[in-house]
XYZ file of C-alpha atoms in Angstrom:
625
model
C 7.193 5.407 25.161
C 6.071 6.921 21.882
C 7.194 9.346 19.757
C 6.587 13.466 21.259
C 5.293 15.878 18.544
C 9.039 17.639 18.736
C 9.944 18.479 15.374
C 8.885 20.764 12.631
C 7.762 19.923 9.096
C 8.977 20.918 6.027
C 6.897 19.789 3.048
C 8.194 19.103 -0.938
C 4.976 18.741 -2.941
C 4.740 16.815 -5.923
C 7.710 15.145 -5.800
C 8.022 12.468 -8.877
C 8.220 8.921 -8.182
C 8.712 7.211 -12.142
C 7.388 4.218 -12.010
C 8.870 1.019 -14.650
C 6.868 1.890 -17.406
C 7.848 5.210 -17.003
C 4.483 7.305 -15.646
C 5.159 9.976 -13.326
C 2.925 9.678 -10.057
C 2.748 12.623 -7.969
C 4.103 12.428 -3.985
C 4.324 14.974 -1.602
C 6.675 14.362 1.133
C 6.619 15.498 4.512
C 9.708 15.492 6.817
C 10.622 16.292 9.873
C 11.943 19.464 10.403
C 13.836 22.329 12.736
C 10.941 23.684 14.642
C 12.859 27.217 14.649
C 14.223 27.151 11.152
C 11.899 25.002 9.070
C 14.866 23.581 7.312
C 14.679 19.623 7.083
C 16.789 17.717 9.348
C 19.965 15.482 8.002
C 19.203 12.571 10.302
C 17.478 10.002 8.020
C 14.073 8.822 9.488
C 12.194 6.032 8.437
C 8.968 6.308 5.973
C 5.482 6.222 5.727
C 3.739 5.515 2.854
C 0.137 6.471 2.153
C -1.636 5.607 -1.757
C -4.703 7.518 -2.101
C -7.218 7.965 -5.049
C -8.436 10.656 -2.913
C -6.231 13.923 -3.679
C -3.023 14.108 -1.304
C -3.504 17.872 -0.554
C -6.840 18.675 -0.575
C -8.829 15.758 1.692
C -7.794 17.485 5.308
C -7.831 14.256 6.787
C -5.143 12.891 4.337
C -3.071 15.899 5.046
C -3.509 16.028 8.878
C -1.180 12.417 8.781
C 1.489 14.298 6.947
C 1.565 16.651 9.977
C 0.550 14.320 12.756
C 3.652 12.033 11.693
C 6.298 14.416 10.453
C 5.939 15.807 14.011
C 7.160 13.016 15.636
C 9.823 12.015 13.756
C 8.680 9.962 10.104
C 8.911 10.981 6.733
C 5.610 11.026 5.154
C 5.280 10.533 1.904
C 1.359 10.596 0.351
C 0.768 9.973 -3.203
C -2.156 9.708 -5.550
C -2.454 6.817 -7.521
C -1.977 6.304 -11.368
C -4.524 8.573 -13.355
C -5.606 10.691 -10.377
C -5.737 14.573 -9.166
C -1.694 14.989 -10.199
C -0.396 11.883 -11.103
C 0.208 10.702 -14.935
C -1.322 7.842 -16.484
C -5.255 6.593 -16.962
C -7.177 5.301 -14.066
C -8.499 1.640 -14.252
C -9.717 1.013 -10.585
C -7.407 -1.297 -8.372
C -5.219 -2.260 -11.799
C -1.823 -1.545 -11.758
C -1.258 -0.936 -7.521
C 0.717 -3.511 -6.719
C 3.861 -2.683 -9.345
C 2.559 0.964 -8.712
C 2.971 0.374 -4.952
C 6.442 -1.304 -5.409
C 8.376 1.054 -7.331
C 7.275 4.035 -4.914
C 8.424 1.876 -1.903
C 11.789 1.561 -3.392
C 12.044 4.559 -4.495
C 11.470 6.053 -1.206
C 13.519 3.868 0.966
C 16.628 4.851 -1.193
C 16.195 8.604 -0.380
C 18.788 9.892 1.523
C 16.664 11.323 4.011
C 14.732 7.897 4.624
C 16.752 4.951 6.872
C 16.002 2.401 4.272
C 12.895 1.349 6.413
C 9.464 2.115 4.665
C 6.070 1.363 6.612
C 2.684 1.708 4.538
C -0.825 2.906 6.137
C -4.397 3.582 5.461
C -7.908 2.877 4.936
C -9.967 0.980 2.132
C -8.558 1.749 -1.380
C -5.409 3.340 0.555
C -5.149 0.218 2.454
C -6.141 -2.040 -1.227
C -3.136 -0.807 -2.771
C -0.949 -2.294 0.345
C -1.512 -5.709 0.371
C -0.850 -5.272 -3.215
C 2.145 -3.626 -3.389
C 3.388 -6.457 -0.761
C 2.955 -9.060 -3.386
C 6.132 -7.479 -4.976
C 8.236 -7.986 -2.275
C 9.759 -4.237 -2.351
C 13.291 -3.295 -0.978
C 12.383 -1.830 1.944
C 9.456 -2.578 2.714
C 9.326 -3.283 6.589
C 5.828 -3.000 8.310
C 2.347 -2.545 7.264
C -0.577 -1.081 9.184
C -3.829 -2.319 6.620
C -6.748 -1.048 7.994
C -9.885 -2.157 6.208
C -8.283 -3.997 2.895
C -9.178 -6.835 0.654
C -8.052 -10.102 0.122
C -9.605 -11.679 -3.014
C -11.763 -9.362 -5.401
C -14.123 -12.974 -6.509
C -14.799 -13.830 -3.481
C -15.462 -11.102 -1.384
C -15.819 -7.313 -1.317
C -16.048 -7.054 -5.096
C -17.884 -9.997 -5.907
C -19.200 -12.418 -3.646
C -20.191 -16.296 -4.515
C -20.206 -14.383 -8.327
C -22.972 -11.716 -7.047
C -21.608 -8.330 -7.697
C -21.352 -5.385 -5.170
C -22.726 -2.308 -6.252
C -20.760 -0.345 -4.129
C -18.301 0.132 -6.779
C -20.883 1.309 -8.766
C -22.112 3.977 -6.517
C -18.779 4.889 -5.560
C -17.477 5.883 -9.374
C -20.602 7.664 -10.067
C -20.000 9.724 -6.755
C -16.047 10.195 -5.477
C -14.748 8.179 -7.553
C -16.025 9.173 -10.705
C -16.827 12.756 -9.516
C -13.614 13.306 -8.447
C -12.065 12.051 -12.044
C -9.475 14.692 -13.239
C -11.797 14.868 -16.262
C -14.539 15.666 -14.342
C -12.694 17.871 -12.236
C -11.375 20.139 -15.451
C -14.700 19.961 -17.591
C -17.181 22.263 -15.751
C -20.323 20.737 -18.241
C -18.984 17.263 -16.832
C -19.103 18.072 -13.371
C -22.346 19.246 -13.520
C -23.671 16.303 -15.131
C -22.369 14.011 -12.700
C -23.603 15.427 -10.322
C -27.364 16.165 -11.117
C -27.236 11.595 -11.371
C -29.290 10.591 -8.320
C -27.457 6.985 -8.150
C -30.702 5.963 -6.094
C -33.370 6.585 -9.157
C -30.931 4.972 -11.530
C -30.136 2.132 -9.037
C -34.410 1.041 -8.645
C -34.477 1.058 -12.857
C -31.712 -1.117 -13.244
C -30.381 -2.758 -15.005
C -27.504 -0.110 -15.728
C -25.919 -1.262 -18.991
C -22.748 0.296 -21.118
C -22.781 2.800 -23.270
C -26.323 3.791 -21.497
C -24.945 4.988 -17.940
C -23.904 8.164 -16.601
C -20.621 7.002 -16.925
C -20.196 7.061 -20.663
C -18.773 10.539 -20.111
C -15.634 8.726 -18.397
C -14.920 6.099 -20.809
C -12.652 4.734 -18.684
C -14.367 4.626 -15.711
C -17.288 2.799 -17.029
C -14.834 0.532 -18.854
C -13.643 -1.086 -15.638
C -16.857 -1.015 -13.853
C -18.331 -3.018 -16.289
C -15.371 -5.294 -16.449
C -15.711 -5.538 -12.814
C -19.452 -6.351 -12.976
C -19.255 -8.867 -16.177
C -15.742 -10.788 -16.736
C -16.581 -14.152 -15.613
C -15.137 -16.071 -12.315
C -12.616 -18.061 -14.486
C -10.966 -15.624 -16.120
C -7.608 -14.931 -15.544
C -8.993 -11.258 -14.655
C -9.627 -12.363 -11.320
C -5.740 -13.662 -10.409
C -4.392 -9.951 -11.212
C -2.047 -9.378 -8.294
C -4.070 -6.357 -7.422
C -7.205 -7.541 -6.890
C -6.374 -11.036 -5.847
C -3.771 -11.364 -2.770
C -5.044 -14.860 -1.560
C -3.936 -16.245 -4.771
C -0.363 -14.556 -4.383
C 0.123 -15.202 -0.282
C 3.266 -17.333 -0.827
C 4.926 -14.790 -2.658
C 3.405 -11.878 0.093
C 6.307 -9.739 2.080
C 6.689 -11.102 5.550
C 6.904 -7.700 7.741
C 5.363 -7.224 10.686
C 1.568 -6.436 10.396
C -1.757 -4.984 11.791
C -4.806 -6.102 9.739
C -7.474 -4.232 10.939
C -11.231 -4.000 10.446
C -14.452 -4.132 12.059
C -18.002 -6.567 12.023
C -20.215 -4.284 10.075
C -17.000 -3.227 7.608
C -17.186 -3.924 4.032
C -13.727 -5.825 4.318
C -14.209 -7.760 7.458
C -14.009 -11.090 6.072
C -11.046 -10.266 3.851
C -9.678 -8.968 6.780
C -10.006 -12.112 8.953
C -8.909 -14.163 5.951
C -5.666 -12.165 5.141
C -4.291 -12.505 8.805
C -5.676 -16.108 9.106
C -3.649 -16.933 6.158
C -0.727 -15.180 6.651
C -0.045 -15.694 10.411
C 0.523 -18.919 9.745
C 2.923 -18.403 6.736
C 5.355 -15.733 8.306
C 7.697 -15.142 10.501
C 7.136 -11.785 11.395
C 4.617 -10.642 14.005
C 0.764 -10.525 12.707
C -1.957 -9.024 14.329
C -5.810 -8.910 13.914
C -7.810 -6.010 15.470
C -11.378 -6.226 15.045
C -14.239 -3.443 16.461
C -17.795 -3.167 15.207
C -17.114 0.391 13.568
C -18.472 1.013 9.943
C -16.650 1.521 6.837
C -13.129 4.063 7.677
C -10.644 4.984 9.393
C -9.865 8.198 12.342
C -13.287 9.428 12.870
C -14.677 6.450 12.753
C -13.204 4.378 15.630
C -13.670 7.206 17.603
C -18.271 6.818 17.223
C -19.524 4.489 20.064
C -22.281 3.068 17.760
C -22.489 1.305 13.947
C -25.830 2.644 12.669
C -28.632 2.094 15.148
C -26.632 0.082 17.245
C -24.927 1.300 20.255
C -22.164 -0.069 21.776
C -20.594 2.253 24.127
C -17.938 4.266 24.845
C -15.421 1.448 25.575
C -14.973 0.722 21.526
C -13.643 3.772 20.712
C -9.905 3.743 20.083
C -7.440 6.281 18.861
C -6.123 5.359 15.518
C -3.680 7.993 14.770
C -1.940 6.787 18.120
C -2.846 3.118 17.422
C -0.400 3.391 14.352
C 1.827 5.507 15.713
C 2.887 2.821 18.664
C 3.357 0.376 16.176
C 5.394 2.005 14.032
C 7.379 3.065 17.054
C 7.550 -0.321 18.044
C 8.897 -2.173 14.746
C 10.656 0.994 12.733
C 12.215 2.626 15.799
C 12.362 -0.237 18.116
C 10.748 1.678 21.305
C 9.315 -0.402 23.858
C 5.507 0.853 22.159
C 3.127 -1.924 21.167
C 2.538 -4.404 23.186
C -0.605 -5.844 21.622
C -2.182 -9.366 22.112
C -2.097 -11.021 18.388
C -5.865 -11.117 18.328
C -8.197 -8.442 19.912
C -11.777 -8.283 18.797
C -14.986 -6.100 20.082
C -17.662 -8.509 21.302
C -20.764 -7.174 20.890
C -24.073 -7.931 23.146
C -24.686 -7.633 26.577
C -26.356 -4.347 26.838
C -29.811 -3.887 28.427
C -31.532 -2.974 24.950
C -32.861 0.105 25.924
C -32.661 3.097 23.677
C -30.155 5.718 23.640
C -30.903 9.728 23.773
C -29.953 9.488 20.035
C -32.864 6.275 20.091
C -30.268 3.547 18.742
C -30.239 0.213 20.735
C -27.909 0.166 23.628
C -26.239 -3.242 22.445
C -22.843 -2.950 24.246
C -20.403 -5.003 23.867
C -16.490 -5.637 25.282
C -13.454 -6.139 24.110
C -11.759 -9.505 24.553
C -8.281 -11.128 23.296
C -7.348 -14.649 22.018
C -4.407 -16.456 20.127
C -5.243 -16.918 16.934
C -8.165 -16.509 14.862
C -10.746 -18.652 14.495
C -10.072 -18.640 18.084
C -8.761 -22.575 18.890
C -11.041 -23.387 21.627
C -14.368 -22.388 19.013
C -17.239 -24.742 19.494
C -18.746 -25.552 15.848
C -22.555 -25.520 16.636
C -25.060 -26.001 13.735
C -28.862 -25.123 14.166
C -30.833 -26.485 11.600
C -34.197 -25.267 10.073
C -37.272 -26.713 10.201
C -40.479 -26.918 8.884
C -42.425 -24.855 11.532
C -39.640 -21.967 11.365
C -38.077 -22.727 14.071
C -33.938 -23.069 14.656
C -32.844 -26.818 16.559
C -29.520 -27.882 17.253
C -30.944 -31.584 16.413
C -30.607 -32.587 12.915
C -34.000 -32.897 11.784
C -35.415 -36.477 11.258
C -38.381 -35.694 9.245
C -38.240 -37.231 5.296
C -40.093 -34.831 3.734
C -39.821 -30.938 4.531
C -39.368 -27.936 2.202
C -41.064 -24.570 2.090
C -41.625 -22.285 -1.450
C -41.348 -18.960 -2.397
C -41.710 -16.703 -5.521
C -38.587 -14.379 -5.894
C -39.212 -11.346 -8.249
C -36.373 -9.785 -9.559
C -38.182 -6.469 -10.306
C -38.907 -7.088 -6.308
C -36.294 -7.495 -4.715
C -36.316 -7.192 -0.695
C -34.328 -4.252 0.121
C -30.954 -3.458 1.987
C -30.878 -2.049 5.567
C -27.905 -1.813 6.928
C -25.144 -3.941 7.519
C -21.228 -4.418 5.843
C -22.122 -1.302 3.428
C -19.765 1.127 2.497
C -20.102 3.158 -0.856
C -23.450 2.896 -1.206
C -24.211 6.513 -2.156
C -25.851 9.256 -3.693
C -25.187 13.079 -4.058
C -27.413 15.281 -2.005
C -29.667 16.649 -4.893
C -30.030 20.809 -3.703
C -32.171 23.564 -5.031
C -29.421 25.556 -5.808
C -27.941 26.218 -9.221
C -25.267 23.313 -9.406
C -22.753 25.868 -10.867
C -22.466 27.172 -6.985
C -21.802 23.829 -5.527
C -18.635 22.239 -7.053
C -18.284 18.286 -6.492
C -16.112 18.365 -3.524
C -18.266 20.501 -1.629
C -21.858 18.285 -2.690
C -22.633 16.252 0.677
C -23.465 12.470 -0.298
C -26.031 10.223 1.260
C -26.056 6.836 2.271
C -28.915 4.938 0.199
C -28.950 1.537 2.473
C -27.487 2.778 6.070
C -24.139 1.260 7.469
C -23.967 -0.747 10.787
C -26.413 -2.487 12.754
C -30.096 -2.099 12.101
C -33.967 -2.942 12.571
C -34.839 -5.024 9.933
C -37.622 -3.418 9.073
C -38.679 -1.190 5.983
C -39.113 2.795 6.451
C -40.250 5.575 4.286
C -36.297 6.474 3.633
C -35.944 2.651 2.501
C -34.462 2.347 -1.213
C -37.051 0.120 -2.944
C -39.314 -0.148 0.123
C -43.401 0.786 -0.736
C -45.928 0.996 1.921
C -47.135 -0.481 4.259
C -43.740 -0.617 5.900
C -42.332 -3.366 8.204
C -40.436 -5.879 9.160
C -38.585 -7.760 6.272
C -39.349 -11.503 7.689
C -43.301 -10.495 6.601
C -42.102 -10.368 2.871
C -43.406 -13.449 1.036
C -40.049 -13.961 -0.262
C -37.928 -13.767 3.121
C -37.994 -17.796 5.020
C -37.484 -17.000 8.706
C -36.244 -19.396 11.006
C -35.472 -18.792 14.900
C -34.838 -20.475 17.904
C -36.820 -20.493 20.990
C -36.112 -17.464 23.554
C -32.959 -18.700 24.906
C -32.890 -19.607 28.260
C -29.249 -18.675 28.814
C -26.940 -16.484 26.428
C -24.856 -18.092 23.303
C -21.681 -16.233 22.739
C -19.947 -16.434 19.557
C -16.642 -15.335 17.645
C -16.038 -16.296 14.360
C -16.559 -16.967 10.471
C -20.328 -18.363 10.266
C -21.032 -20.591 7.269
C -24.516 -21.702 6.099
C -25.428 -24.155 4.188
C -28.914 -23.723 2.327
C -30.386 -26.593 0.348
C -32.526 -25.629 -2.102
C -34.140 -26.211 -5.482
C -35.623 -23.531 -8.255
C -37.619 -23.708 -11.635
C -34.878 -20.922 -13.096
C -31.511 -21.699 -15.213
C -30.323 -19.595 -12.386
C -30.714 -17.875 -9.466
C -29.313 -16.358 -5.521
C -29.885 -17.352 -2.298
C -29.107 -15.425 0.724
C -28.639 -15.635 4.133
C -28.312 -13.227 6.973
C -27.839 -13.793 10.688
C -30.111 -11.638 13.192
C -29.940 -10.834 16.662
C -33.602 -10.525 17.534
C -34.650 -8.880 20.519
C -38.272 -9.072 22.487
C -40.462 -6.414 22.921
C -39.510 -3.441 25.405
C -41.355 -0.250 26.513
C -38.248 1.553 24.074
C -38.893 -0.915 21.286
C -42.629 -2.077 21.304
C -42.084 -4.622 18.668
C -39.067 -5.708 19.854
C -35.598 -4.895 17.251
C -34.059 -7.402 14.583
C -30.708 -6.230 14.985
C -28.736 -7.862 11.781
C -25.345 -9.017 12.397
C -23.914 -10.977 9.351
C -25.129 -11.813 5.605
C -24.057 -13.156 2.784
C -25.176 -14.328 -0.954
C -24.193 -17.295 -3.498
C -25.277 -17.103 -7.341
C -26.434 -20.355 -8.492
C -23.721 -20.611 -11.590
C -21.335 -20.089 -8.682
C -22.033 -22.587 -5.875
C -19.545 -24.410 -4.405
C -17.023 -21.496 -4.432
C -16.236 -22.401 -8.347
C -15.045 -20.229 -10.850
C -15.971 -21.720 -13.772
C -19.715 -21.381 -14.400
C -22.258 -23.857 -14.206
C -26.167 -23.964 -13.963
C -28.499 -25.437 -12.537
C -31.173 -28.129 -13.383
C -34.471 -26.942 -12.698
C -35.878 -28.596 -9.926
C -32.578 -30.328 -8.761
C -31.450 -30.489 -5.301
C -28.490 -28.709 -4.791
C -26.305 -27.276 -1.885
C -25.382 -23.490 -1.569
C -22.320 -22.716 1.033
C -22.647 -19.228 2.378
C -19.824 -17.636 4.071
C -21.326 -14.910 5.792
C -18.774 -12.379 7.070
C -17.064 -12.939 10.775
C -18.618 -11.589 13.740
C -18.481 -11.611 17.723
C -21.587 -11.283 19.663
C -23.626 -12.502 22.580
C -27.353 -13.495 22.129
C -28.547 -12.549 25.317
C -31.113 -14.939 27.140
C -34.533 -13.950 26.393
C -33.426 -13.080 22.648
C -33.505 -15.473 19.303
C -31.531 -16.628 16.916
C -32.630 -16.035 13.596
C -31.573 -16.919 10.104
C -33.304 -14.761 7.456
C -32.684 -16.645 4.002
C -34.480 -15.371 0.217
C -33.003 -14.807 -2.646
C -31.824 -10.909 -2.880
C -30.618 -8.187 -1.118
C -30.607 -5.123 -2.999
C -28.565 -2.763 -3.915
C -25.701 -4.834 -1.674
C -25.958 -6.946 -4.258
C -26.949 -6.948 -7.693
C -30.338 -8.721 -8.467
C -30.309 -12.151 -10.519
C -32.876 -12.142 -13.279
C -33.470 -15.580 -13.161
C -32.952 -16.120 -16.610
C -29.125 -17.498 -16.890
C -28.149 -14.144 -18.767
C -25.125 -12.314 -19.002
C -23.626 -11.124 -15.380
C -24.409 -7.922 -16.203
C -26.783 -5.862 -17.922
C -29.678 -8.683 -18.577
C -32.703 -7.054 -19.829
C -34.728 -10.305 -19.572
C -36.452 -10.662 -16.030
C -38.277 -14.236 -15.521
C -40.046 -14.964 -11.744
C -38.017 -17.826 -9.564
C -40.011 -20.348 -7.534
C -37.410 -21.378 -5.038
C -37.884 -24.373 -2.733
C -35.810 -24.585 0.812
C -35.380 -27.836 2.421
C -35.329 -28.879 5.859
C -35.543 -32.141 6.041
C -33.151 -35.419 7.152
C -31.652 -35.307 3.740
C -31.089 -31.789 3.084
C -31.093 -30.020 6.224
C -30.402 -26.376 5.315
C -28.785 -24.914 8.625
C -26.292 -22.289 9.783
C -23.236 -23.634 11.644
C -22.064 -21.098 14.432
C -18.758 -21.041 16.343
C -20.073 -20.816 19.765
C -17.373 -19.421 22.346
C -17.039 -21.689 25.556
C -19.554 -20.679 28.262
């Protein structure tokens, strides 16, 4: 039985929550109240906690949880963050959340309206800054509901294999930058920011500093280009707040929901948090997995990730989602009842279009124990010379296949775990009409599942457009049509040998679904699933740097983020794998440069092998048939 929507709600804004080093963070609290009256009730109620960088008051959706939960019987208490909208203090992104996080959960759980029990929420950032707060090990703290969060900043979701994501980029030139309090209180600011079309300034990169549009917030384009330059082995990267693998003995054990989805920007930090910590508690974990995109209340409610459809049966009810768990471990109501791992399985549709013309991909949702599930069957399928994908280990001595990767060419994005990947809609109207909060953004690489093929809209993309695997610099491999489907559920790893003439360079790989021709889809659809990409300073998940020897043999491990799907029979396998993937990730010059802002370009030739030796291949955990 959950919680009924019985009460009133009174609201104190702006509450002050000092934190130790004494700057003042702004809270507004929302607690239940005498529907008649409006006064507060006395009986304590226990707390939820949302962090935003967003603006408490003014983001509706933000706001609407206040409500929502206040109703039925939590106090709500939503803050913004160090250095934003009315909090104190300068903004360095993700720095100082976890202390941050800690004081304000102690602070609440000792007010006398709260029980002492304080659960955190939220989405991305909001759900960043509570894994990092949990490093602390608050008073008080006693569930977390982490919907979409990070795990370690170096290895994923900030950088990846030492490749940066631009996201982070795109998102402080847009709401994160554009919503700066600076910004926000110098009109000639504003303005500039937002006449910056992030995609013209993304295809004449490199952005350097002191030369982007973010030397107007000092700050701002201080941490980005920490962010996108501090090397892996600096202690930068073991900051509590950015790194949580590197602080999971030390982690809170309270009951927990990490939740994310396949084409999410965090799904592999989300896998890897409750993989990790399941095993370390004592307190209930969970894992919830769909195939939304990137967020959090109106996006598990849309039946479809990009040009994928998957059907109604995905969509889920978050505010209610929360709500029984919360229930469950804060009020001890007979609420949640949860298998520990529940993840959408994608596939099985009949591949026809939808009215809306996405691909009817389906897809169900299925349970297990733990995750990777125990009964996964490792499978690799190995490249070969002819571009095919065999589950036999090739035999052949001699096998390899060459192309040229241009950095001022790199093959473009479409799709896939992309979040912040925007621009502001540029209007005709005078700019001094349309304030940044009301400036619609756009997306410059599309979220979710798509064809992998080029279009006009395509950032980077010239004409003639088409299908990525007929760039010169993309090295297909596929299986045969399958004769019967191959389900699988899982992290998928790749292995790439390869050699190059540069100091340095990337390879990347990215896992396809590839569908046959239809009368919807004439030339069939190349529906990505997964991808990843490893720097060559970086291989072999090192932090410390270290190049390579032109025309040395090495082996790049990929981790390509988790996913669940079913290859239907009729349908390949493919493995896409070149050497960019842009702007997901930033674009290696080739020349062994600085990580960021390298004016030098120099033209890769980059060898894949497939032979007995070095068989490059893509090991997938294949679900029992």
């Amino acid at each position: 039985m959950v919680s009924a929507p019985k009460h009133g709600v009174a609201v104190h804004h702006d509450a002050t929550v000092e934190t130790r080093d004494g700057t003042s963070l702004a809270t507004d609290v929302y607690r239940p109240a005498d529907p008649e009256t409006g006064e507060p009730i006395d009986e304590p109620k226990p707390a939820l906690l949302v962090r935003t960088p967003y603006d408490k008051r003014e983001r509706q959706r933000v706001e609407q949880q206040g409500n929502w939960y206040a109703e039925r019987g939590y106090v709500v208490a939503i803050q913004d963050v160090r250095g934003r909208y009315a909090s104190d203090g300068e903004f360095y992104l993700l720095k100082n959340e976890a202390e941050d996080g800690a004081d304000t959960v102690e602070w609440l759980a000792d007010r006398p309206y709260c029980d002492g029990q304080v659960g955190t929420m939220g989405t991305s950032y909001m759900a960043w800054v509570q894994n990092a707060l949990a490093t602390q090990r608050p008073s008080g703290l006693a569930a977390m509901f982490v919907n979409q969060g990070a795990a370690n900043a170096w290895k994923a979701t900030l950088r990846h294999h030492g490749a940066f994501e631009l996201r982070w980029l795109t998102w402080s030139l847009t709401i994160g930058g554009g919503f700066a309090k600076r910004a926000l209180d110098d009109r000639d600011l504003e303005r500039r920011l937002a006449n910056v079309d992030t995609g013209d300034l993304l295809e004449n990169e490199p952005v350097t500093r002191g030369q982007s549009p973010l030397r107007h917030l000092p700050n701002y384009e201080a941490y980005v280009f920490d962010y996108m330059g501090t090397p892996g082995d600096d202690e930068f990267w073991s900051d509590p707040s950015i790194n949580f693998e590197a602080h999971y003995d030390e982690m809170a054990d309270v009951p927990t929901v990490y939740a994310g989805s396949w084409y999410d920007s965090y799904a592999k930090a989300t896998c890897d948090n409750f993989g990790a910590l399941a095993d370390r508690t004592e307190s209930d974990q969970f894992l919830l997995m769909g195939a939304w995109t990137h967020g959090g209340q109106s996006t598990w409610t849309k039946p479809y990730s990009g040009e994928a459809a998957f059907g109604e049966a995905m969509t889920r009810d978050y505010l209610e989602t929360k709500l029984r768990f919360f229930d469950h471990y804060l009020k001890g109501a007979d609420a949640w009842d949860e298998p520990r791992v529940q993840y959408f399985r994608m596939g099985s549709g009949d591949g026809a279009a939808t009215a809306e013309g996405r691909l009817r991909h389906g897809g169900e949702w299925q349970s297990g124990s733990d995750w990777p599930l125990p009964d996964t069957d490792w499978t690799a399928y190995y490249a070969r010379g002819d571009g095919t994908l065999d589950t036999e280990r090739p035999d052949v001595a001699d096998s390899s296949t060459t192309y040229e990767f241009d950095p001022r060419d790199p093959v473009p994005t479409l799709g896939g775990n992309c979040s912040s990947y925007y621009t502001f809609e540029q209007r005709d109207e005078p700019v001094e009409d349309l304030p940044l909060a009301d400036r619609p953004t756009i997306s410059l690489t599309g979220r979710g599942g798509y064809d992998q093929r080029t279009r006009p809209e395509t950032l980077g993309a010239d004409p003639p457009y088409g299908p990525l695997d007929e760039r010169a610099d993309v090295v297909a491999f596929r299986t045969p049509r399958l004769s019967e489907p191959v389900e699988i559920a899982g992290p998928v790893r790749v292995r790439i040998y390869a050699s190059t003439d540069a100091r340095d360079t990337d390879f990347t790989a990215k896992l396809i679904d590839e569908y046959p021709a239809s009368a919807d889809f004439p030339s069939g659809f190349a529906l990505n699933l997964t991808d990843s990409i490893c720097r060559a300073r970086y291989r072999g998940y090192r932090r410390e740097p270290d190049f390579v020897d032109p025309g040395e043999i090495y082996a790049f491990d990929l981790e390509l983020y988790p996913t669940a799907n079913v290859f239907e029979a009729g349908h390949r396998i493919r493995l896409d794998v070149s050497s960019s993937n842009y702007p997901r990730f930033d674009v290696n010059h080739n020349t062994g440069g600085a990580l960021a802002g390298d004016r030098e370009y120099e033209v890769a030739r980059n060898t894949i092998y497939h032979e007995a030796d070095h068989p490059t291949h893509v090991e997938l955990p294949v679900r029992p048939a």
